[in-house]
CSV table of C-alpha atoms in Angstrom, one decimal:
chain,number,residue,atom,x,y,z
A,954,SER,CA,-4.5,-20.7,-7.0
A,955,MET,CA,-6.7,-19.5,-4.2
A,956,PRO,CA,-8.0,-16.2,-2.8
A,957,ALA,CA,-5.7,-14.3,-0.5
A,958,PHE,CA,-7.8,-15.0,2.5
A,959,ALA,CA,-7.4,-18.8,2.0
A,960,ARG,CA,-3.6,-18.6,1.7
A,961,PRO,CA,-1.1,-18.9,4.6
A,962,LYS,CA,-0.5,-15.5,6.1
A,963,SER,CA,2.7,-14.1,7.5
A,964,VAL,CA,3.0,-13.1,11.2
A,965,VAL,CA,1.3,-9.7,11.7
A,966,ALA,CA,2.9,-7.2,14.1
A,967,THR,CA,0.8,-5.8,16.9
A,968,PRO,CA,-0.2,-2.2,16.3
A,969,LEU,CA,1.7,0.4,18.2
A,970,ASP,CA,0.1,3.1,20.3
A,971,GLU,CA,0.2,6.6,18.9
A,972,GLU,CA,1.9,9.3,20.9
A,973,PRO,CA,1.7,13.1,20.4
A,974,LEU,CA,4.4,14.5,18.1
A,975,GLU,CA,6.9,17.0,19.4
A,976,ASP,CA,6.9,20.4,17.6
A,977,GLY,CA,8.6,19.7,14.3
A,978,THR,CA,10.2,21.9,11.7
A,979,ASP,CA,8.8,23.6,8.7
A,980,GLU,CA,10.5,21.2,6.4
A,981,THR,CA,8.4,19.8,3.6
A,982,PHE,CA,8.7,16.4,2.0
A,983,THR,CA,7.6,16.7,-1.6
A,984,SER,CA,6.6,13.5,-3.4
A,985,THR,CA,4.8,12.8,-6.6
A,986,LEU,CA,2.8,10.3,-4.6
A,987,GLU,CA,1.4,13.0,-2.4
A,988,VAL,CA,0.5,15.5,-5.1
A,989,VAL,CA,-3.2,15.8,-5.4
A,990,ASP,CA,-4.4,15.8,-9.0
A,991,GLU,CA,-7.6,17.9,-8.8
A,992,THR,CA,-8.8,16.2,-12.0
A,993,VAL,CA,-8.8,12.8,-10.2
A,994,GLU,CA,-11.7,11.9,-8.0
A,995,GLN,CA,-10.5,11.3,-4.4
A,996,PRO,CA,-12.0,8.8,-1.9
A,997,THR,CA,-15.4,10.0,-0.8
A,998,ASP,CA,-18.0,9.0,1.7
A,999,GLU,CA,-20.4,8.4,-1.1
A,1000,PRO,CA,-23.1,5.9,0.0
A,1001,LYS,CA,-22.1,2.3,-0.7
A,1002,GLY,CA,-25.5,1.5,-2.1
A,1003,LYS,CA,-24.8,3.4,-5.3
A,1004,GLN,CA,-22.3,0.7,-6.4
A,1005,VAL,CA,-22.4,-3.0,-5.6
A,1006,GLY,CA,-19.1,-4.6,-4.8
A,1007,VAL,CA,-18.1,-8.3,-4.6
A,1008,ASN,CA,-18.3,-9.7,-1.1
A,1009,ILE,CA,-14.8,-9.6,0.1
A,1010,ASP,CA,-15.4,-9.8,3.9
A,1011,GLY,CA,-12.9,-12.6,4.0
A,1012,ILE,CA,-10.1,-10.3,3.0
A,1013,PRO,CA,-8.3,-8.6,5.9
A,1014,GLU,CA,-9.0,-4.9,6.2
A,1015,PHE,CA,-6.2,-2.4,6.0
A,1016,ARG,CA,-5.2,-1.0,9.4
A,1017,GLU,CA,-2.8,2.0,9.5
A,1018,PHE,CA,0.5,1.5,11.4
A,1019,LEU,CA,0.7,3.9,14.3
A,1020,PRO,CA,4.3,4.8,15.1
A,1021,THR,CA,5.6,5.5,18.6
A,1022,GLN,CA,8.3,8.0,19.4
A,1023,LEU,CA,11.7,6.5,18.7
A,1024,GLY,CA,13.8,9.6,19.1
A,1025,ALA,CA,14.1,13.3,18.7
A,1026,ALA,CA,14.0,15.3,15.4
A,1027,ALA,CA,17.7,16.0,15.8
A,1028,ASP,CA,18.4,12.2,15.6
A,1029,LEU,CA,17.5,12.2,11.9
A,1030,GLY,CA,20.4,14.5,11.4
A,1031,SER,CA,22.6,11.7,12.7
A,1032,MET,CA,21.6,8.8,10.5
A,1033,HIS,CA,25.2,7.6,10.3
A,1034,GLU,CA,24.9,6.6,14.0
A,1035,ALA,CA,24.3,2.8,14.5
A,1036,ALA,CA,21.5,3.3,17.0
A,1037,VAL,CA,19.5,5.6,14.7
A,1038,ARG,CA,20.0,3.2,11.7
A,1039,GLN,CA,18.9,0.3,13.9
A,1040,ALA,CA,15.8,2.1,14.9
A,1041,ILE,CA,14.9,2.9,11.3
A,1042,THR,CA,15.5,-0.6,10.2
A,1043,GLY,CA,13.4,-2.0,13.0
A,1044,LEU,CA,10.6,0.4,11.9
A,1045,ALA,CA,10.8,-0.9,8.4
A,1046,ASP,CA,10.3,-4.4,9.8
A,1047,ALA,CA,7.4,-3.4,12.0
A,1048,ILE,CA,5.6,-1.4,9.2
A,1049,THR,CA,5.9,-4.1,6.5
A,1050,GLN,CA,4.8,-6.9,8.9
A,1051,TYR,CA,1.7,-4.8,9.8
A,1052,GLU,CA,0.7,-3.1,6.6
A,1053,GLY,CA,2.5,-5.1,3.9
A,1054,PRO,CA,4.6,-3.4,1.2
A,1055,VAL,CA,5.1,0.3,2.0
A,1056,SER,CA,5.9,3.0,-0.5
A,1057,ALA,CA,9.1,5.1,-0.2
A,1058,ALA,CA,7.0,8.2,0.5
A,1059,ARG,CA,4.9,6.5,3.2
A,1060,PHE,CA,7.9,5.0,4.9
A,1061,ALA,CA,9.7,8.4,5.0
A,1062,SER,CA,6.5,10.0,6.4
A,1063,LEU,CA,6.0,7.3,9.2
A,1064,THR,CA,9.7,7.5,10.1
A,1065,ALA,CA,9.5,11.3,10.4
A,1066,LYS,CA,6.5,10.9,12.7
A,1067,SER,CA,8.5,8.4,14.8
A,1068,PHE,CA,11.1,11.1,15.3
A,1069,GLY,CA,8.8,13.9,16.2
A,1070,LEU,CA,8.5,15.5,12.7
A,1071,SER,CA,5.4,15.9,10.6
A,1072,SER,CA,7.4,15.7,7.3
A,1073,VAL,CA,10.9,15.7,5.9
A,1074,LYS,CA,12.5,17.1,2.8
A,1075,SER,CA,13.0,14.8,-0.2
A,1076,GLU,CA,16.8,14.5,0.4
A,1077,LYS,CA,16.3,13.3,3.9
A,1078,ALA,CA,13.5,11.0,2.8
A,1079,ALA,CA,15.8,9.4,0.3
A,1080,ALA,CA,18.4,8.9,3.0
A,1081,ILE,CA,15.8,7.3,5.3
A,1082,ASN,CA,14.8,4.9,2.5
A,1083,SER,CA,18.4,3.9,2.0
A,1084,ILE,CA,18.9,2.6,5.5
A,1085,PRO,CA,16.9,-0.7,5.6
A,1086,PRO,CA,19.3,-3.2,4.0
A,1087,THR,CA,18.1,-4.4,0.6
A,1088,ALA,CA,19.5,-7.9,1.4
A,1089,LYS,CA,16.7,-8.2,4.0
A,1090,PHE,CA,14.0,-5.9,2.7
A,1091,ALA,CA,13.5,-6.3,-1.1
A,1092,ARG,CA,12.4,-3.3,-3.2
A,1093,ASP,CA,10.3,-3.3,-6.4
A,1094,ALA,CA,10.9,-1.0,-9.3
A,1095,GLU,CA,8.8,1.8,-7.7
A,1096,GLY,CA,10.8,1.6,-4.4
A,1097,PHE,CA,8.2,-0.1,-2.3
A,1098,ILE,CA,9.8,-1.9,0.7
A,1099,TYR,CA,8.6,-5.5,1.2
A,1100,PRO,CA,8.4,-7.6,4.4
A,1101,SER,CA,11.7,-9.3,5.4
A,1102,GLY,CA,12.6,-12.1,3.1
A,1103,VAL,CA,9.8,-11.6,0.7
A,1104,LYS,CA,10.4,-11.0,-3.0
A,1105,PRO,CA,8.1,-8.5,-4.6
A,1106,ASN,CA,6.6,-10.9,-7.2
A,1107,ASP,CA,6.1,-13.6,-4.5
A,1108,PHE,CA,3.9,-11.4,-2.3
A,1109,GLN,CA,0.4,-12.9,-2.4
A,1110,ASP,CA,-1.6,-10.8,0.0
A,1111,TRP,CA,-3.7,-7.6,-0.2
A,1112,LYS,CA,-5.9,-5.6,2.2
A,1113,ARG,CA,-9.3,-4.2,1.4
A,1114,GLN,CA,-10.2,-0.6,2.3
A,1115,GLU,CA,-13.6,0.9,3.1
A,1116,ILE,CA,-14.8,3.9,1.0
A,1117,GLY,CA,-12.9,7.0,2.0
A,1118,THR,CA,-10.3,5.2,4.2
A,1119,GLY,CA,-6.8,3.8,3.9
A,1120,ARG,CA,-4.0,4.5,1.5
A,1121,ASP,CA,-4.0,6.5,-1.6
A,1122,ILE,CA,-3.7,4.3,-4.8
A,1123,GLY,CA,-0.1,5.4,-5.3
A,1124,ASP,CA,0.8,4.0,-1.9
A,1125,ILE,CA,-0.5,0.6,-2.8
A,1126,SER,CA,2.0,-1.6,-4.5
A,1127,LEU,CA,1.2,-2.9,-8.0
A,1128,ILE,CA,1.5,-6.5,-6.9
A,1129,GLU,CA,-1.1,-6.0,-4.1
A,1130,ILE,CA,-3.5,-4.5,-6.7
A,1131,ALA,CA,-2.8,-7.4,-9.0
A,1132,ASN,CA,-3.5,-9.9,-6.2
A,1133,ALA,CA,-6.8,-8.2,-5.6
A,1134,MET,CA,-7.7,-8.5,-9.3
A,1135,HIS,CA,-6.9,-12.2,-9.1
A,1136,ASP,CA,-9.1,-12.8,-6.1
A,1137,LEU,CA,-12.0,-10.7,-7.5
A,1138,CYS,CA,-11.9,-12.7,-10.8
A,1139,GLN,CA,-11.8,-15.9,-8.9
A,1140,LEU,CA,-14.8,-15.0,-6.7
A,1141,THR,CA,-16.8,-13.9,-9.7
A,1142,HIS,CA,-15.6,-16.5,-12.2
A,1143,GLY,CA,-14.4,-13.8,-14.5
A,1144,LEU,CA,-14.8,-10.0,-15.1
A,1145,ASN,CA,-14.6,-7.8,-18.2
A,1146,ASN,CA,-12.1,-4.9,-18.1
A,1147,ASP,CA,-14.6,-2.3,-17.0
A,1148,ASP,CA,-16.1,-4.4,-14.2
A,1149,LEU,CA,-12.6,-5.6,-13.1
A,1150,PHE,CA,-11.5,-2.0,-12.7
A,1151,ARG,CA,-14.7,-1.0,-11.0
A,1152,GLN,CA,-14.6,-3.8,-8.5
A,1153,THR,CA,-10.9,-3.4,-7.8
A,1154,ASN,CA,-11.4,0.3,-7.2
A,1155,LEU,CA,-14.2,-0.4,-4.8
A,1156,ALA,CA,-12.1,-3.0,-3.0
A,1157,PHE,CA,-9.5,-0.3,-2.3
A,1158,GLY,CA,-12.0,2.2,-1.0
A,1159,ARG,CA,-12.7,4.3,-4.1
A,1160,SER,CA,-16.1,5.0,-5.6
A,1161,ARG,CA,-15.0,6.6,-8.8
A,1162,ILE,CA,-12.1,6.2,-11.2
A,1163,GLY,CA,-10.0,9.2,-12.4
A,1164,SER,CA,-7.2,9.2,-14.9
A,1165,THR,CA,-4.4,8.6,-12.3
A,1166,VAL,CA,-6.3,5.6,-10.8
A,1167,SER,CA,-7.1,4.2,-14.2
A,1168,ALA,CA,-3.5,4.3,-15.2
A,1169,ARG,CA,-2.4,2.5,-12.1
A,1170,LEU,CA,-5.0,-0.2,-12.5
A,1171,GLU,CA,-3.8,-0.7,-16.1
A,1172,GLN,CA,-0.2,-1.2,-14.7
A,1173,ALA,CA,-1.5,-3.7,-12.2
A,1174,LEU,CA,-3.5,-5.6,-14.8
A,1175,ALA,CA,-0.4,-5.8,-17.0
A,1176,LEU,CA,1.6,-7.2,-14.1
A,1177,ALA,CA,-1.1,-9.7,-13.2
A,1178,LEU,CA,-1.1,-11.0,-16.8
A,1179,LYS,CA,2.8,-11.0,-16.9
A,1180,LEU,CA,3.0,-13.0,-13.7
A,1181,GLY,CA,0.3,-15.4,-14.9
A,1182,ILE,CA,-2.1,-14.9,-12.1
A,1183,LEU,CA,-4.7,-13.6,-14.5
A,1184,ALA,CA,-5.6,-14.8,-18.0
A,1185,LYS,CA,-7.8,-13.4,-20.8
A,1186,ASP,CA,-10.8,-15.6,-21.9
A,1187,ASP,CA,-12.5,-13.8,-24.8
A,1188,ASP,CA,-13.6,-10.5,-23.2
A,1189,GLN,CA,-13.3,-11.8,-19.6
A,1190,PHE,CA,-10.3,-11.8,-17.3
A,1191,VAL,CA,-10.1,-15.0,-15.2
A,1192,SER,CA,-7.9,-16.2,-12.3
A,1193,ALA,CA,-5.2,-18.5,-13.4
């Protein structure tokens, strides 16, 4: 197995230009992924010199997809119409080609912005996520939407993030985190549990590990071991 930056890559979509949003409504999309746990350390601009990370310059950096205006806010009230459904499906294709797997919460948010809204209620968010056909866009157990034709456990890429930038840990799929763990262990010839979590955390733009982050890293490590891309060698995790 080889690091992600040495593997064949899928075609990446060109970023779209951002346009100003129209005045939206006061609707609020509530998601557990967006709830800030004040007990958890959030990304900061803490000087990088305080922690030394593995050199991962060869890994592509995460770039945020910038949606363009696809329609008016009222169009999201007509999601039964073919044109609206086609636009939302096309958006799923563009986002996943550019960013990789996208969480249900993030997809709903980006769709809302594409139709002139800053947010949508949870019921509408669920309706938005039901539109991209699962036969084309696979989902994992958490509801992440994957690039067309890619099965979740077959996804081999990941994108590094600078400190204080990029997605929240809950908006990064477990397989992407697991892929990062694989490459970090390969680059270092093995890491113990604490160092693996610290290096993975740094690779995704975080300087400290809180309880929520730690729990997600544990889930990703379990997935990496289950898929056989990591193995345990005494107290070290090594790429397999």
